[in-house]
Amino acid sequence: MNRASTGLAVLTGAALLLAGCSDGGDSSAGLSVSGAYIPQPVSADMAAGYLVISNSGSSKDELTSVTSDEGEVTMHTTEGGAMEQVSRLPVPAHGQLVFKSGANHLMFDKLKRTPKEGRTVTVELHFATSDPVVVKMPVKSATYVPKTGH
């Protein structure tokens, strides 16, 4: 191997090594969902949903939308008693995005079926950079209070 070939091999190896250190690949690997549920609603065509999205990765992300075959889903935040629909919510690196009563929550509207206790509603969470995450949300009693406090 001559000197030019050796130099090219070293540069190629270095480039491959640096590429392996990039933040590419399966970016949803750091996201997980826990505590998902929907309290049985009093309205036949509207409900709320709660869950926790945890990000164990070193890069922040954003929840950009939620979809479901059961009806329309929007994201809301509540501050100072005022509810506001939002189009994005941050999922901090090494942190959590919490949906709980009186704060961030999902609103289900124009439902095809009334969520009844014991059933499950499937949603798909869409993120700015991570792959979508499918979540099965069990319908709990209207008075259900999770042990996790959300």
PDB file of C-alpha atoms in Angstrom:
ATOM      1  CA  MET A   1       0.000   0.000   0.000  1.00  0.00           C
ATOM      2  CA  ASN A   2       1.494   3.336  -0.952  1.00  0.00           C
ATOM      3  CA  ARG A   3       1.466   6.511   1.091  1.00  0.00           C
ATOM      4  CA  ALA A   4      -1.546   8.060  -0.762  1.00  0.00           C
ATOM      5  CA  SER A   5      -3.629   4.912  -0.262  1.00  0.00           C
ATOM      6  CA  THR A   6      -2.765   4.802   3.438  1.00  0.00           C
ATOM      7  CA  GLY A   7      -3.762   8.461   3.884  1.00  0.00           C
ATOM      8  CA  LEU A   8      -7.036   7.901   2.066  1.00  0.00           C
ATOM      9  CA  ALA A   9      -7.788   4.851   4.225  1.00  0.00           C
ATOM     10  CA  VAL A  10      -7.117   6.840   7.417  1.00  0.00           C
ATOM     11  CA  LEU A  11      -9.345   9.715   6.276  1.00  0.00           C
ATOM     12  CA  THR A  12     -12.138   7.327   5.263  1.00  0.00           C
ATOM     13  CA  GLY A  13     -11.928   5.564   8.626  1.00  0.00           C
ATOM     14  CA  ALA A  14     -12.025   8.879  10.487  1.00  0.00           C
ATOM     15  CA  ALA A  15     -15.063  10.022   8.501  1.00  0.00           C
ATOM     16  CA  LEU A  16     -16.884   6.764   9.267  1.00  0.00           C
ATOM     17  CA  LEU A  17     -15.995   7.058  12.950  1.00  0.00           C
ATOM     18  CA  LEU A  18     -17.370  10.611  13.115  1.00  0.00           C
ATOM     19  CA  ALA A  19     -20.525   9.583  11.262  1.00  0.00           C
ATOM     20  CA  GLY A  20     -21.079   6.883  13.869  1.00  0.00           C
ATOM     21  CA  CYS A  21     -21.062   9.572  16.575  1.00  0.00           C
ATOM     22  CA  SER A  22     -23.842  11.616  14.967  1.00  0.00           C
ATOM     23  CA  ASP A  23     -27.302  11.995  16.470  1.00  0.00           C
ATOM     24  CA  GLY A  24     -28.951  10.130  13.579  1.00  0.00           C
ATOM     25  CA  GLY A  25     -30.623   6.761  13.631  1.00  0.00           C
ATOM     26  CA  ASP A  26     -33.817   5.830  15.494  1.00  0.00           C
ATOM     27  CA  SER A  27     -34.505   9.056  17.344  1.00  0.00           C
ATOM     28  CA  SER A  28     -37.599   7.692  19.122  1.00  0.00           C
ATOM     29  CA  ALA A  29     -35.446   5.237  21.081  1.00  0.00           C
ATOM     30  CA  GLY A  30     -35.252   7.717  23.988  1.00  0.00           C
ATOM     31  CA  LEU A  31     -39.020   8.296  24.187  1.00  0.00           C
ATOM     32  CA  SER A  32     -41.400   6.228  26.277  1.00  0.00           C
ATOM     33  CA  VAL A  33     -44.995   6.670  27.415  1.00  0.00           C
ATOM     34  CA  SER A  34     -46.480   5.704  30.765  1.00  0.00           C
ATOM     35  CA  GLY A  35     -49.643   6.191  32.779  1.00  0.00           C
ATOM     36  CA  ALA A  36     -51.907   6.739  29.766  1.00  0.00           C
ATOM     37  CA  TYR A  37     -55.650   6.799  30.465  1.00  0.00           C
ATOM     38  CA  ILE A  38     -58.952   8.445  29.598  1.00  0.00           C
ATOM     39  CA  PRO A  39     -61.516   9.044  32.349  1.00  0.00           C
ATOM     40  CA  GLN A  40     -64.937   7.835  31.208  1.00  0.00           C
ATOM     41  CA  PRO A  41     -66.506  11.038  29.895  1.00  0.00           C
ATOM     42  CA  VAL A  42     -69.904  12.439  30.800  1.00  0.00           C
ATOM     43  CA  SER A  43     -70.359  13.655  27.207  1.00  0.00           C
ATOM     44  CA  ALA A  44     -70.970  11.158  24.404  1.00  0.00           C
ATOM     45  CA  ASP A  45     -68.671  12.842  21.890  1.00  0.00           C
ATOM     46  CA  MET A  46     -65.935  14.556  23.933  1.00  0.00           C
ATOM     47  CA  ALA A  47     -63.296  13.249  26.338  1.00  0.00           C
ATOM     48  CA  ALA A  48     -59.929  14.135  27.907  1.00  0.00           C
ATOM     49  CA  GLY A  49     -56.754  12.063  27.985  1.00  0.00           C
ATOM     50  CA  TYR A  50     -53.692  12.011  30.197  1.00  0.00           C
ATOM     51  CA  LEU A  51     -50.236  10.426  29.967  1.00  0.00           C
ATOM     52  CA  VAL A  52     -46.537  11.015  30.582  1.00  0.00           C
ATOM     53  CA  ILE A  53     -43.960  11.142  27.777  1.00  0.00           C
ATOM     54  CA  SER A  54     -40.441  10.535  29.095  1.00  0.00           C
ATOM     55  CA  ASN A  55     -37.337  11.397  27.108  1.00  0.00           C
ATOM     56  CA  SER A  56     -34.188   9.583  28.242  1.00  0.00           C
ATOM     57  CA  GLY A  57     -32.263  10.922  25.245  1.00  0.00           C
ATOM     58  CA  SER A  58     -29.843  13.821  25.155  1.00  0.00           C
ATOM     59  CA  SER A  59     -31.841  15.760  22.515  1.00  0.00           C
ATOM     60  CA  LYS A  60     -35.061  17.646  23.115  1.00  0.00           C
ATOM     61  CA  ASP A  61     -38.072  16.983  20.922  1.00  0.00           C
ATOM     62  CA  GLU A  62     -41.583  18.356  20.469  1.00  0.00           C
ATOM     63  CA  LEU A  63     -44.955  16.669  20.371  1.00  0.00           C
ATOM     64  CA  THR A  64     -46.511  18.140  17.232  1.00  0.00           C
ATOM     65  CA  SER A  65     -49.830  16.285  16.959  1.00  0.00           C
ATOM     66  CA  VAL A  66     -51.900  13.346  18.167  1.00  0.00           C
ATOM     67  CA  THR A  67     -54.149  11.307  15.900  1.00  0.00           C
ATOM     68  CA  SER A  68     -56.738   8.602  16.490  1.00  0.00           C
ATOM     69  CA  ASP A  69     -59.199   6.641  14.364  1.00  0.00           C
ATOM     70  CA  GLU A  70     -61.743   7.276  17.152  1.00  0.00           C
ATOM     71  CA  GLY A  71     -62.078  11.019  16.435  1.00  0.00           C
ATOM     72  CA  GLU A  72     -60.240  14.336  16.452  1.00  0.00           C
ATOM     73  CA  VAL A  73     -57.524  14.875  19.063  1.00  0.00           C
ATOM     74  CA  THR A  74     -56.087  18.248  20.057  1.00  0.00           C
ATOM     75  CA  MET A  75     -53.503  19.255  22.649  1.00  0.00           C
ATOM     76  CA  HIS A  76     -54.348  21.803  25.327  1.00  0.00           C
ATOM     77  CA  THR A  77     -52.593  23.530  28.168  1.00  0.00           C
ATOM     78  CA  THR A  78     -54.216  25.199  31.161  1.00  0.00           C
ATOM     79  CA  GLU A  79     -52.643  28.133  32.946  1.00  0.00           C
ATOM     80  CA  GLY A  80     -54.372  30.375  35.468  1.00  0.00           C
ATOM     81  CA  GLY A  81     -57.635  28.522  34.885  1.00  0.00           C
ATOM     82  CA  ALA A  82     -57.656  29.302  31.148  1.00  0.00           C
ATOM     83  CA  MET A  83     -57.511  26.429  28.668  1.00  0.00           C
ATOM     84  CA  GLU A  84     -55.724  27.040  25.369  1.00  0.00           C
ATOM     85  CA  GLN A  85     -55.231  24.768  22.355  1.00  0.00           C
ATOM     86  CA  VAL A  86     -51.576  24.444  21.331  1.00  0.00           C
ATOM     87  CA  SER A  87     -49.905  23.038  18.231  1.00  0.00           C
ATOM     88  CA  ARG A  88     -46.648  21.908  19.893  1.00  0.00           C
ATOM     89  CA  LEU A  89     -45.443  20.923  23.338  1.00  0.00           C
ATOM     90  CA  PRO A  90     -41.779  20.484  24.312  1.00  0.00           C
ATOM     91  CA  VAL A  91     -40.384  17.126  25.410  1.00  0.00           C
ATOM     92  CA  PRO A  92     -37.143  18.096  27.185  1.00  0.00           C
ATOM     93  CA  ALA A  93     -33.971  16.017  26.954  1.00  0.00           C
ATOM     94  CA  HIS A  94     -33.671  13.827  30.062  1.00  0.00           C
ATOM     95  CA  GLY A  95     -37.138  15.054  31.098  1.00  0.00           C
ATOM     96  CA  GLN A  96     -40.861  14.573  30.814  1.00  0.00           C
ATOM     97  CA  LEU A  97     -43.929  16.069  29.190  1.00  0.00           C
ATOM     98  CA  VAL A  98     -46.790  15.462  31.625  1.00  0.00           C
ATOM     99  CA  PHE A  99     -50.481  15.515  30.706  1.00  0.00           C
ATOM    100  CA  LYS A 100     -52.649  15.756  33.843  1.00  0.00           C
ATOM    101  CA  SER A 101     -55.939  17.210  34.982  1.00  0.00           C
ATOM    102  CA  GLY A 102     -55.773  20.999  35.258  1.00  0.00           C
ATOM    103  CA  ALA A 103     -52.652  21.268  33.088  1.00  0.00           C
ATOM    104  CA  ASN A 104     -51.556  19.810  29.722  1.00  0.00           C
ATOM    105  CA  HIS A 105     -54.165  17.388  28.400  1.00  0.00           C
ATOM    106  CA  LEU A 106     -55.511  15.791  25.245  1.00  0.00           C
ATOM    107  CA  MET A 107     -59.027  16.624  24.090  1.00  0.00           C
ATOM    108  CA  PHE A 108     -60.953  14.060  22.055  1.00  0.00           C
ATOM    109  CA  ASP A 109     -63.773  15.540  19.984  1.00  0.00           C
ATOM    110  CA  LYS A 110     -66.293  14.217  17.468  1.00  0.00           C
ATOM    111  CA  LEU A 111     -65.828  10.693  18.796  1.00  0.00           C
ATOM    112  CA  LYS A 112     -67.177   7.805  16.741  1.00  0.00           C
ATOM    113  CA  ARG A 113     -67.905   5.796  19.939  1.00  0.00           C
ATOM    114  CA  THR A 114     -68.362   6.931  23.518  1.00  0.00           C
ATOM    115  CA  PRO A 115     -65.330   5.793  25.537  1.00  0.00           C
ATOM    116  CA  LYS A 116     -66.671   3.351  28.137  1.00  0.00           C
ATOM    117  CA  GLU A 117     -64.786   2.048  31.156  1.00  0.00           C
ATOM    118  CA  GLY A 118     -62.870  -1.103  30.248  1.00  0.00           C
ATOM    119  CA  ARG A 119     -62.377  -0.157  26.585  1.00  0.00           C
ATOM    120  CA  THR A 120     -59.165   1.141  25.011  1.00  0.00           C
ATOM    121  CA  VAL A 121     -58.604   4.102  22.695  1.00  0.00           C
ATOM    122  CA  THR A 122     -55.538   3.969  20.442  1.00  0.00           C
ATOM    123  CA  VAL A 123     -53.676   7.178  19.619  1.00  0.00           C
ATOM    124  CA  GLU A 124     -50.547   7.932  17.641  1.00  0.00           C
ATOM    125  CA  LEU A 125     -48.174  10.600  18.962  1.00  0.00           C
ATOM    126  CA  HIS A 126     -46.259  12.571  16.318  1.00  0.00           C
ATOM    127  CA  PHE A 127     -42.992  14.346  17.092  1.00  0.00           C
ATOM    128  CA  ALA A 128     -40.800  16.952  15.390  1.00  0.00           C
ATOM    129  CA  THR A 129     -37.804  14.601  15.117  1.00  0.00           C
ATOM    130  CA  SER A 130     -38.683  11.215  16.621  1.00  0.00           C
ATOM    131  CA  ASP A 131     -40.680   8.450  15.003  1.00  0.00           C
ATOM    132  CA  PRO A 132     -44.412   8.272  15.865  1.00  0.00           C
ATOM    133  CA  VAL A 133     -45.387   6.335  18.996  1.00  0.00           C
ATOM    134  CA  VAL A 134     -48.622   4.319  19.208  1.00  0.00           C
ATOM    135  CA  VAL A 135     -50.283   4.348  22.634  1.00  0.00           C
ATOM    136  CA  LYS A 136     -53.244   2.324  23.863  1.00  0.00           C
ATOM    137  CA  MET A 137     -55.152   4.432  26.394  1.00  0.00           C
ATOM    138  CA  PRO A 138     -57.448   2.461  28.702  1.00  0.00           C
ATOM    139  CA  VAL A 139     -60.735   4.107  29.659  1.00  0.00           C
ATOM    140  CA  LYS A 140     -60.996   4.311  33.448  1.00  0.00           C
ATOM    141  CA  SER A 141     -63.882   5.326  35.714  1.00  0.00           C
ATOM    142  CA  ALA A 142     -64.817   9.010  35.726  1.00  0.00           C
ATOM    143  CA  THR A 143     -63.458   9.277  39.288  1.00  0.00           C
ATOM    144  CA  TYR A 144     -60.174   7.443  38.621  1.00  0.00           C
ATOM    145  CA  VAL A 145     -57.124   9.015  40.269  1.00  0.00           C
ATOM    146  CA  PRO A 146     -53.788   7.538  39.174  1.00  0.00           C
ATOM    147  CA  LYS A 147     -51.216   6.629  41.805  1.00  0.00           C
ATOM    148  CA  THR A 148     -48.605   8.638  39.868  1.00  0.00           C
ATOM    149  CA  GLY A 149     -50.516  11.866  40.503  1.00  0.00           C
ATOM    150  CA  HIS A 150     -51.140  12.832  36.904  1.00  0.00           C
TER     151      HIS A 150
END
